[in-house]
Short mmCIF file of C-alpha atoms in Angstrom, two decimals:
data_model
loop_
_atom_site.label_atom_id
_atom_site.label_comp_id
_atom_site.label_asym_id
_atom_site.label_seq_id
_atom_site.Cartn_x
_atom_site.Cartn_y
_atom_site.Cartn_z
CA UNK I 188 77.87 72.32 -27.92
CA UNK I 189 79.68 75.48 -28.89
CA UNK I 190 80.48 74.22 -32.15
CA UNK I 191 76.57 73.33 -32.75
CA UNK I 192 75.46 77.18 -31.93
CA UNK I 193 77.91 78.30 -34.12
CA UNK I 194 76.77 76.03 -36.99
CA UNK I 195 73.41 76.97 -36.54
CA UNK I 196 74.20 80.56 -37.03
CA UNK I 197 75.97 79.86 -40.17
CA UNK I 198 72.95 78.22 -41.62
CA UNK I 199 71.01 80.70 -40.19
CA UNK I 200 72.71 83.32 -42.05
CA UNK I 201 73.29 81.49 -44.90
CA UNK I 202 69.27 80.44 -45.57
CA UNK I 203 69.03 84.52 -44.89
CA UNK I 204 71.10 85.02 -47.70
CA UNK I 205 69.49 82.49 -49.55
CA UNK I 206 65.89 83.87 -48.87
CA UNK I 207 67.24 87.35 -49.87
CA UNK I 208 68.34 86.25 -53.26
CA UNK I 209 65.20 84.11 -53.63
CA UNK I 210 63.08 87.43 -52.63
CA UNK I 211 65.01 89.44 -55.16
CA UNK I 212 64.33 87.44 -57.99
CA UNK I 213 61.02 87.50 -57.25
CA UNK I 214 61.08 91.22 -57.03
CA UNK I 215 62.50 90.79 -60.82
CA UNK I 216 60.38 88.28 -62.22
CA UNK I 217 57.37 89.52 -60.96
CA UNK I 218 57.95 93.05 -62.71
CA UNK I 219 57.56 94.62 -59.21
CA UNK I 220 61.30 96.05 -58.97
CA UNK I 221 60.31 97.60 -62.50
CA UNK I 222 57.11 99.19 -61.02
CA UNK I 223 59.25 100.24 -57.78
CA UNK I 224 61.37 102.20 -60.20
CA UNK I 225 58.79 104.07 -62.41
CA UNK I 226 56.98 105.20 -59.22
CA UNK I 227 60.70 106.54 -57.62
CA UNK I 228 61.51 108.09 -60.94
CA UNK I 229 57.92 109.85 -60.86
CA UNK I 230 58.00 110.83 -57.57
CA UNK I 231 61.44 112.03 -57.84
CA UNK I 232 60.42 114.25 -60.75
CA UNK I 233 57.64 115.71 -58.74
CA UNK I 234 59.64 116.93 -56.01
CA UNK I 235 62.14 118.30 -57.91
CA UNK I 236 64.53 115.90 -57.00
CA UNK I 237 65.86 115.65 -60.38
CA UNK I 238 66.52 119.19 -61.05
CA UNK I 239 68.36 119.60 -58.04
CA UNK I 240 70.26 116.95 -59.12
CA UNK I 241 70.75 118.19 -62.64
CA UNK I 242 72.12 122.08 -61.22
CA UNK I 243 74.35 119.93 -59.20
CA UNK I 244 75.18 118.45 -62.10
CA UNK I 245 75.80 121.55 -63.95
CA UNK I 246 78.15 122.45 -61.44
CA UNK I 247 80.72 119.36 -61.46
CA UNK I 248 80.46 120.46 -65.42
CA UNK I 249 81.31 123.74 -65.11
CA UNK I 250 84.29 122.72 -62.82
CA UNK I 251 85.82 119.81 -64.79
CA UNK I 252 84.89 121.40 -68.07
CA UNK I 253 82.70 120.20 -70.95
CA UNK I 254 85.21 118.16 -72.59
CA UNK I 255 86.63 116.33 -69.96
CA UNK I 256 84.01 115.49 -67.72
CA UNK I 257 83.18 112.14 -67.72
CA UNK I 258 80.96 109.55 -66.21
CA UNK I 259 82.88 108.83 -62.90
CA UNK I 260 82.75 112.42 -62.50
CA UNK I 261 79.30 112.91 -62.40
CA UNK I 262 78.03 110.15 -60.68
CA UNK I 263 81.35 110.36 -57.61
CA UNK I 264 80.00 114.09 -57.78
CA UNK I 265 76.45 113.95 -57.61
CA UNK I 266 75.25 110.52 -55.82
CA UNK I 267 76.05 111.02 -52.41
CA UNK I 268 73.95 114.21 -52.29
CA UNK I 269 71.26 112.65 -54.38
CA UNK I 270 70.72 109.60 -51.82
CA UNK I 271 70.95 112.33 -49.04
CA UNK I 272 68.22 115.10 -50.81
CA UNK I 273 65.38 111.67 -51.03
CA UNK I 274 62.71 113.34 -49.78
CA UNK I 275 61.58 111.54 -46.84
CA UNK I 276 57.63 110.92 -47.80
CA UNK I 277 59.09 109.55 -51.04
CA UNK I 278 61.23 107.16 -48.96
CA UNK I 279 58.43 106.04 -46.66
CA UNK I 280 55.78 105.17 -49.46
CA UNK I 281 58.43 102.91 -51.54
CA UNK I 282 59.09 101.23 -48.33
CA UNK I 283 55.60 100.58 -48.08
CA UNK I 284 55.04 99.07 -50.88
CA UNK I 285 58.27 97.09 -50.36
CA UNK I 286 57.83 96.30 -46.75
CA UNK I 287 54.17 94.98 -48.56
CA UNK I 288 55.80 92.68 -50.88
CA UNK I 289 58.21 91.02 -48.86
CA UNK I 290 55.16 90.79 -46.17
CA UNK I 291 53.27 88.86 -49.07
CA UNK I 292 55.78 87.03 -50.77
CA UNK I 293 57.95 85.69 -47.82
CA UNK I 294 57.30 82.14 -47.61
CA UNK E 202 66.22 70.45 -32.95
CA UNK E 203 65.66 70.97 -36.81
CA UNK E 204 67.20 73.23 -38.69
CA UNK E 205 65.62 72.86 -42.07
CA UNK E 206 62.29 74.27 -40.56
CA UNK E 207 63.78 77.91 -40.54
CA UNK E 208 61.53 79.88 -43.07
CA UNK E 209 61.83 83.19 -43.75
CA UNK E 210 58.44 83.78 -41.16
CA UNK E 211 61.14 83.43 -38.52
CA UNK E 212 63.70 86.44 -39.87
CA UNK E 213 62.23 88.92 -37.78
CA UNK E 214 61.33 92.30 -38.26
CA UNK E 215 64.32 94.05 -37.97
CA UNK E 216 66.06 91.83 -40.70
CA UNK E 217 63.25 92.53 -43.20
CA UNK E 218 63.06 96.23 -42.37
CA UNK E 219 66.67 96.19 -43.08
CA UNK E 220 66.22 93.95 -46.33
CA UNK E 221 63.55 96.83 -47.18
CA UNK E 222 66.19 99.67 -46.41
CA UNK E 223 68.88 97.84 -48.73
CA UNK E 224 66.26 97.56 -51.77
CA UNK E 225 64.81 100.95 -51.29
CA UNK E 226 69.19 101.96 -51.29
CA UNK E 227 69.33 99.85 -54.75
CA UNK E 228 66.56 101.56 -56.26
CA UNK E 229 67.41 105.50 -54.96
CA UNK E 230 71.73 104.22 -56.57
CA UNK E 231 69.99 102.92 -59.84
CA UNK E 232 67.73 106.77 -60.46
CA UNK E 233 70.99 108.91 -59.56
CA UNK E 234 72.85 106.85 -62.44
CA UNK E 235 70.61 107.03 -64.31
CA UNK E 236 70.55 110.38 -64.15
CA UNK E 237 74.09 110.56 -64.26
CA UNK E 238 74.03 109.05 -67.62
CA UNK E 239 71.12 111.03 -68.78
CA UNK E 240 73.24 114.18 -68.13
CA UNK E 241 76.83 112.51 -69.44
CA UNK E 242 74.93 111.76 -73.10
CA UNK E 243 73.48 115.21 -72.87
CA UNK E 244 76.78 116.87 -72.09
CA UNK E 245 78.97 114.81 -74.69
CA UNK E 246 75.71 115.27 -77.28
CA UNK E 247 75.81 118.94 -76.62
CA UNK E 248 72.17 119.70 -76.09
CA UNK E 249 72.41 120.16 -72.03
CA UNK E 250 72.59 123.68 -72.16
CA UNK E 251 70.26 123.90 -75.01
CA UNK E 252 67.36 125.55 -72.38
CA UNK E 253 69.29 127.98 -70.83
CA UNK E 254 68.64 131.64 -72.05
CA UNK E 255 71.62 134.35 -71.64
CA UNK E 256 69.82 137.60 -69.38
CA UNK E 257 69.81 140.10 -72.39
CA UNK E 258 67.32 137.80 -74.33
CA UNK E 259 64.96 137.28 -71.01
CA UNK E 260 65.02 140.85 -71.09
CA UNK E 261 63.96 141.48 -74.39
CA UNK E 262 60.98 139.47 -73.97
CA UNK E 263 60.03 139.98 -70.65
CA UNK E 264 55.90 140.27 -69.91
CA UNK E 265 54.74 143.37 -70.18
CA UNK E 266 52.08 144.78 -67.60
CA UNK E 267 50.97 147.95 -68.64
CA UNK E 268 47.25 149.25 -69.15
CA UNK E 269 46.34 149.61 -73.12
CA UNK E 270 48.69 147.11 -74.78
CA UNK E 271 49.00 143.65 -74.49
CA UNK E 272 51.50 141.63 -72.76
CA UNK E 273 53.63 141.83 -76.04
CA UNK E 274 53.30 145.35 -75.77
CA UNK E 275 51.51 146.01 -78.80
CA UNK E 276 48.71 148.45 -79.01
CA UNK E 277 45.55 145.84 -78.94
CA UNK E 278 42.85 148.07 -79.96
CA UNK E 279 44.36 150.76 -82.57
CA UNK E 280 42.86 150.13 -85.63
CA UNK E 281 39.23 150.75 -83.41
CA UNK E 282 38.82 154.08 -84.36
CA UNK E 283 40.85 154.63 -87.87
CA UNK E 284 39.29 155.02 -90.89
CA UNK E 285 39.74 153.58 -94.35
CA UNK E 286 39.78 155.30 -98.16
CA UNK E 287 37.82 153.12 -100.57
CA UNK E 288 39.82 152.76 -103.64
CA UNK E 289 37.27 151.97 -105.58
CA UNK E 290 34.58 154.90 -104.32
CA UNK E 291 36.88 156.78 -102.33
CA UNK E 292 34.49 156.67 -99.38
CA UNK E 293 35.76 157.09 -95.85
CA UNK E 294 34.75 153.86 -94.02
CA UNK E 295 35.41 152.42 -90.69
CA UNK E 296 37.98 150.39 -90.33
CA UNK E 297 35.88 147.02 -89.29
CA UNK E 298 33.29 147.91 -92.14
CA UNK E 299 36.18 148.20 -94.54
CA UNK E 300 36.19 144.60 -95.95
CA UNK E 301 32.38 144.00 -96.42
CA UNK E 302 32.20 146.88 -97.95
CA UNK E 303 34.71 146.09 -100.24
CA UNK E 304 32.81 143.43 -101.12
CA UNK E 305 30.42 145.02 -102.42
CA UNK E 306 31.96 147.98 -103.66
CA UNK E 307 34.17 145.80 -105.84
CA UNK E 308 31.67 143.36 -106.39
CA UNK E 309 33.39 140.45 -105.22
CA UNK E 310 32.91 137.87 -102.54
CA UNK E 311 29.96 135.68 -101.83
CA UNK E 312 26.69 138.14 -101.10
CA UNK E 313 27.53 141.02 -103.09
CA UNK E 314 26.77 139.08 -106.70
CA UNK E 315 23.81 137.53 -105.65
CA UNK E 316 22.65 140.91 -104.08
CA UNK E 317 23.26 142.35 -107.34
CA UNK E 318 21.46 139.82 -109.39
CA UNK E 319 18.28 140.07 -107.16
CA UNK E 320 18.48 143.79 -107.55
CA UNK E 321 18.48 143.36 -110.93
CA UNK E 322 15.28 140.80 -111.18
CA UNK E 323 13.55 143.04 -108.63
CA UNK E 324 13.84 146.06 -111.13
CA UNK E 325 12.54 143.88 -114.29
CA UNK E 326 9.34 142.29 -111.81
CA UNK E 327 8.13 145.84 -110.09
CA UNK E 328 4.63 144.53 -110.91
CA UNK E 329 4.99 141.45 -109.26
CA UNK E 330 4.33 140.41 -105.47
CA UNK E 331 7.75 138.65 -104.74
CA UNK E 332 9.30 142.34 -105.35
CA UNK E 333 8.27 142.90 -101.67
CA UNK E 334 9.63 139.97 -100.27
CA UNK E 335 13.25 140.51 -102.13
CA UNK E 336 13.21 144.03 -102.00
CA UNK E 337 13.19 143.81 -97.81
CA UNK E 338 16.13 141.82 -98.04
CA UNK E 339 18.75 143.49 -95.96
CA UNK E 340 22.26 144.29 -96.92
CA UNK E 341 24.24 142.45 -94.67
CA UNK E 342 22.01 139.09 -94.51
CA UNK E 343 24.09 136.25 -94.33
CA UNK E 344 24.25 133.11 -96.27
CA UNK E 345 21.67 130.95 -94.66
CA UNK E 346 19.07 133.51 -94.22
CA UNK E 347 19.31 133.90 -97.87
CA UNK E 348 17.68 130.74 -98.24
CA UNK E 349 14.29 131.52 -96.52
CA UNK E 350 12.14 132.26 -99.47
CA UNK E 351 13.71 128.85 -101.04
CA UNK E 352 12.71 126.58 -98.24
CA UNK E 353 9.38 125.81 -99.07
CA UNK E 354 10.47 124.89 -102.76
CA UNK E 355 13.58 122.82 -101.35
CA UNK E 356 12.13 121.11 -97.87
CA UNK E 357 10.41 118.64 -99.41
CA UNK E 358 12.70 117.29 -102.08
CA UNK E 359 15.61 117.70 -99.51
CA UNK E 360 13.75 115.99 -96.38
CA UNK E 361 13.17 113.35 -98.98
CA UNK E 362 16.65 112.99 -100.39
CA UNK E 363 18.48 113.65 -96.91
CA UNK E 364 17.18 111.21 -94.66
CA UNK E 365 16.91 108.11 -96.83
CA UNK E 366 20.87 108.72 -96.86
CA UNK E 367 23.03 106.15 -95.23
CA UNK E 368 25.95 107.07 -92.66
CA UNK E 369 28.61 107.97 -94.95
CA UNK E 370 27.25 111.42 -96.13
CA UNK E 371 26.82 112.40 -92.50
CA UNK E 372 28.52 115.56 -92.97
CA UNK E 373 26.95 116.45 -95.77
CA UNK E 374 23.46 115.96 -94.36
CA UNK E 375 24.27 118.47 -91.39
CA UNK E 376 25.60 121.22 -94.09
CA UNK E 377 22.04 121.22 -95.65
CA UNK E 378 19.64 120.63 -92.69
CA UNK E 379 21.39 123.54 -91.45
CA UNK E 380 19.53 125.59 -94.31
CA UNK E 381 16.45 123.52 -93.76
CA UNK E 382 16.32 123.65 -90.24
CA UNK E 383 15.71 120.06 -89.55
CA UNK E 384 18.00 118.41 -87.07
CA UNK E 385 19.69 115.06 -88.42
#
């Protein structure tokens, strides 16, 4: 009886995973994770997100130097401060509208 | 007990807040590379720094406030009240008169031959009526008034001409009913 619980969990968890990838591609196909991107990169923009971003930028620059700096640099530098400076209206209308198309396309 | 019936319907709310949490995570990790790599090309491409000014050229060009001069700080108005020599009859004018009268000093320009020429017909016809007419003519009329005592002759033969025209001379048409002073 044990053994049947912890079956059923597995495929629980597995048809999770499997509705997750099937919602994802659907996110893709549809164009909607394309749409979810312009409007973050817009909204970003208009809270100044980006040029924070950008002097923080500027600083890993000045520190590593212009010649050296590379990729890894910037992005070990400057993306855990990025994810934390989200503002958080920005945050709650892209969940919206992703909380919206899971609600609609979940079946 | 089936298990096949599980549909998503049944992965409560929590799970698809957190499925919402992860893709909103994806999409915040895909704008900071991107910016990343924005700022990388512009580093290694050398125009990143391209909009940053060093503090003695802000200074130099820094808004000026005062009364009298613009924000440039150039004296706006200084040529109001200066006055100019006429080469040609070494006249003192004002500096905003200078260039008609230059015209017609130097008889160049549009008005001041035309001027000249109906001077010159208005001294030959003294007996004649149309003397009056010309003769009241100011100095400084413009183009288009010069062509009041020609409308009668022309409005006919224009109105005529004008608005059996197709489209195409559009432009054209609103050049000379201008002069005529019929709307097209």
């Amino acid at each position: 009886m044990f053994n049947r619980f912890q079956f059923l969990f597995q495929t629980n968890t597995s048809r999770e995973k499997q509705m997750r990838a099937a919602i994802n591609q659907k996110l893709i196909e549809m164009g909607e994770r394309e749409r979810l991107k312009e409007l973050l990169r817009a909204k970003l923009i208009e809270c100044g997100w980006r040029d924070q971003l950008k002097a923080l930028c500027k600083e890993v620059i000045k520190e590593k130097g212009i010649e050296n700096v590379t990729v890894e640099d910037l992005v070990a530098g400057v993306t855990p401060k990025g994810r934390a400076l989200v503002p958080d209206s920005v945050k709650k209308e892209l969940l919206q509208r992703i909380r919206a198309f899971l609600a609609q396309h979940s079946t | 007990m089936k298990m096949e019936d599980v549909s998503l319907s049944s992965m409560d709310n929590s799970k698809m807040e957190g499925f919402a949490q992860e893709i909103l995570s994806d999409l915040v990790e895909d704008a900071c590379l991107g910016l990343c790599f924005e700022v990388h090309r512009a580093v290694k491409q050398g125009y990143f720094f391209l909009d940053d000014t060093d503090q003695e050229s802000m200074k130099d060009f820094e808004i000026v406030d005062q009364p009298g001069v613009d924000i440039f700080g150039q004296v706006y108005n200084q040529w109001k009240n200066k006055e100019c020599v006429c080469p040609n009859c070494s006249r003192s004018i004002a500096a905003s008169r200078f260039a008609p009268h230059l015209e017609k000093c130097l008889g160049m320009g549009r008005n001041s031959s035309r001027i000249a020429n109906r001077r010159i017909a208005s001294g030959n016809n003294t007996n004649k009526s149309e003397s009056d007419q010309e003769d009241n003519d100011d100095v400084n009329d413009n183009d288009w008034s010069y062509g009041a005592e020609k409308k009668a002759k022309k409005r006919k033969s224009d109105k005529v001409f004008l608005h059996s025209l197709k489209q195409p001379v559009h432009l054209v048409s609103l050049f000379y009913c201008y002069r005529c002073s019929v709307c097209s």
